PDB file of C-alpha atoms in Angstrom:
ATOM      1  CA  MET A 860      27.551   2.849 -14.599  1.00  0.00           C
ATOM      2  CA  ASN A 861      27.218   1.364 -18.030  1.00  0.00           C
ATOM      3  CA  GLU A 862      28.244   3.655 -20.927  1.00  0.00           C
ATOM      4  CA  ASP A 863      26.258   1.797 -23.573  1.00  0.00           C
ATOM      5  CA  PRO A 864      24.156   4.381 -25.488  1.00  0.00           C
ATOM      6  CA  THR A 865      21.450   1.760 -25.961  1.00  0.00           C
ATOM      7  CA  ASP A 866      21.059   1.248 -22.192  1.00  0.00           C
ATOM      8  CA  ALA A 867      17.873   2.982 -21.045  1.00  0.00           C
ATOM      9  CA  ARG A 868      19.109   3.046 -17.434  1.00  0.00           C
ATOM     10  CA  ALA A 869      22.181   5.054 -18.426  1.00  0.00           C
ATOM     11  CA  HIS A 870      19.974   7.687 -20.046  1.00  0.00           C
ATOM     12  CA  ASN A 871      17.714   7.779 -16.982  1.00  0.00           C
ATOM     13  CA  TYR A 872      20.700   8.280 -14.652  1.00  0.00           C
ATOM     14  CA  LEU A 873      22.214  10.931 -16.912  1.00  0.00           C
ATOM     15  CA  ALA A 874      18.865  12.745 -16.936  1.00  0.00           C
ATOM     16  CA  ILE A 875      18.714  12.702 -13.139  1.00  0.00           C
ATOM     17  CA  VAL A 876      22.167  14.275 -12.916  1.00  0.00           C
ATOM     18  CA  ALA A 877      21.352  16.849 -15.604  1.00  0.00           C
ATOM     19  CA  ASN A 878      18.164  17.786 -13.773  1.00  0.00           C
ATOM     20  CA  ARG A 879      20.073  18.281 -10.524  1.00  0.00           C
ATOM     21  CA  PHE A 880      22.343  20.721 -12.338  1.00  0.00           C
ATOM     22  CA  GLY A 881      19.262  22.578 -13.557  1.00  0.00           C
ATOM     23  CA  TRP A 882      19.630  21.440 -17.168  1.00  0.00           C
ATOM     24  CA  VAL A 883      15.950  20.645 -17.545  1.00  0.00           C
ATOM     25  CA  ALA A 884      15.842  20.459 -21.353  1.00  0.00           C
ATOM     26  CA  THR A 885      18.777  18.023 -21.320  1.00  0.00           C
ATOM     27  CA  ALA A 886      17.139  15.974 -18.580  1.00  0.00           C
ATOM     28  CA  GLN A 887      13.860  15.777 -20.465  1.00  0.00           C
ATOM     29  CA  ALA A 888      15.665  14.738 -23.647  1.00  0.00           C
ATOM     30  CA  GLU A 889      17.542  11.984 -21.792  1.00  0.00           C
ATOM     31  CA  PHE A 890      14.366  10.705 -20.116  1.00  0.00           C
ATOM     32  CA  GLU A 891      12.755  10.621 -23.567  1.00  0.00           C
ATOM     33  CA  LYS A 892      15.710   8.595 -24.901  1.00  0.00           C
ATOM     34  CA  ALA A 893      15.354   6.140 -22.023  1.00  0.00           C
ATOM     35  CA  ILE A 894      11.648   5.756 -22.766  1.00  0.00           C
ATOM     36  CA  ALA A 895      12.263   5.376 -26.499  1.00  0.00           C
ATOM     37  CA  LEU A 896      14.699   2.531 -25.754  1.00  0.00           C
ATOM     38  CA  LYS A 897      12.422   0.907 -23.158  1.00  0.00           C
ATOM     39  CA  PRO A 898       8.811   2.110 -23.459  1.00  0.00           C
ATOM     40  CA  ASP A 899       7.777   0.226 -20.309  1.00  0.00           C
ATOM     41  CA  TYR A 900      10.444   1.936 -18.154  1.00  0.00           C
ATOM     42  CA  GLY A 901       8.084   3.197 -15.467  1.00  0.00           C
ATOM     43  CA  ILE A 902      10.588   5.132 -13.392  1.00  0.00           C
ATOM     44  CA  ALA A 903      11.787   7.103 -16.441  1.00  0.00           C
ATOM     45  CA  HIS A 904       8.160   8.025 -17.170  1.00  0.00           C
ATOM     46  CA  PHE A 905       7.751   9.073 -13.532  1.00  0.00           C
ATOM     47  CA  ASN A 906      10.923  11.145 -13.559  1.00  0.00           C
ATOM     48  CA  LEU A 907       9.897  12.844 -16.796  1.00  0.00           C
ATOM     49  CA  ALA A 908       6.490  13.640 -15.285  1.00  0.00           C
ATOM     50  CA  LEU A 909       8.249  15.330 -12.375  1.00  0.00           C
ATOM     51  CA  THR A 910      10.225  17.581 -14.715  1.00  0.00           C
ATOM     52  CA  TYR A 911       7.012  18.629 -16.460  1.00  0.00           C
ATOM     53  CA  LEU A 912       5.392  19.412 -13.112  1.00  0.00           C
ATOM     54  CA  ASP A 913       8.379  21.535 -12.072  1.00  0.00           C
ATOM     55  CA  GLN A 914       8.189  23.720 -15.184  1.00  0.00           C
ATOM     56  CA  LYS A 915       6.831  27.249 -14.783  1.00  0.00           C
ATOM     57  CA  PRO A 916       3.995  26.965 -15.677  1.00  0.00           C
ATOM     58  CA  PRO A 917       3.693  23.205 -15.270  1.00  0.00           C
ATOM     59  CA  ALA A 918       2.998  21.144 -18.381  1.00  0.00           C
ATOM     60  CA  LEU A 919       0.124  19.283 -16.732  1.00  0.00           C
ATOM     61  CA  GLU A 920      -1.023  17.202 -19.698  1.00  0.00           C
ATOM     62  CA  LEU A 921       2.495  15.957 -20.462  1.00  0.00           C
ATOM     63  CA  ALA A 922       3.061  15.265 -16.776  1.00  0.00           C
ATOM     64  CA  ARG A 923      -0.246  13.391 -16.556  1.00  0.00           C
ATOM     65  CA  ARG A 924       0.550  11.291 -19.631  1.00  0.00           C
ATOM     66  CA  HIS A 925       3.916  10.183 -18.261  1.00  0.00           C
ATOM     67  CA  TYR A 926       2.658   9.723 -14.715  1.00  0.00           C
ATOM     68  CA  GLU A 927      -0.104   7.431 -15.996  1.00  0.00           C
ATOM     69  CA  ALA A 928       2.472   5.487 -18.029  1.00  0.00           C
ATOM     70  CA  ALA A 929       4.575   5.162 -14.888  1.00  0.00           C
ATOM     71  CA  LEU A 930       1.626   3.764 -12.932  1.00  0.00           C
ATOM     72  CA  LYS A 931       0.776   1.390 -15.773  1.00  0.00           C
ATOM     73  CA  ASN A 932       4.358   0.099 -15.650  1.00  0.00           C
ATOM     74  CA  GLY A 933       4.534  -0.637 -11.936  1.00  0.00           C
ATOM     75  CA  VAL A 934       5.406   2.634 -10.231  1.00  0.00           C
ATOM     76  CA  GLU A 935       3.340   3.231  -7.090  1.00  0.00           C
ATOM     77  CA  LYS A 936       1.049   6.242  -6.751  1.00  0.00           C
ATOM     78  CA  ASP A 937       2.659   9.363  -5.357  1.00  0.00           C
ATOM     79  CA  GLU A 938       0.511  11.617  -3.153  1.00  0.00           C
ATOM     80  CA  ILE A 939       2.369  14.814  -4.088  1.00  0.00           C
ATOM     81  CA  VAL A 940       2.126  14.155  -7.818  1.00  0.00           C
ATOM     82  CA  GLU A 941      -1.535  13.189  -7.451  1.00  0.00           C
ATOM     83  CA  ALA A 942      -2.255  16.479  -5.668  1.00  0.00           C
ATOM     84  CA  LYS A 943      -0.470  18.521  -8.324  1.00  0.00           C
ATOM     85  CA  LEU A 944      -2.287  16.771 -11.153  1.00  0.00           C
ATOM     86  CA  ASN A 945      -5.693  16.833  -9.416  1.00  0.00           C
ATOM     87  CA  PRO A 946      -5.831  19.996  -7.283  1.00  0.00           C
ATOM     88  CA  ALA A 947      -8.766  20.335  -4.901  1.00  0.00           C
ATOM     89  CA  PRO A 948     -11.340  22.922  -6.015  1.00  0.00           C
TER      90      PRO A 948
END
């Protein structure tokens, strides 16, 4: 993996690892860095949306914003995320 601090992919990968260790705040910060470096990085937006959905309680508006950015930047719709963002009445 590239160790260049200006590489958005490196921040995305670091965030994934941090999230797996349960370091959610660190993961969210790293996803944000990836997005700041590459605003059209759809998968980083998607991953960040997932962390917001996993919060207790979920941060639905933040999750929605990043999920929509992910879709806009080429990530395919995800049925589970869609259901969490748009629960049936």
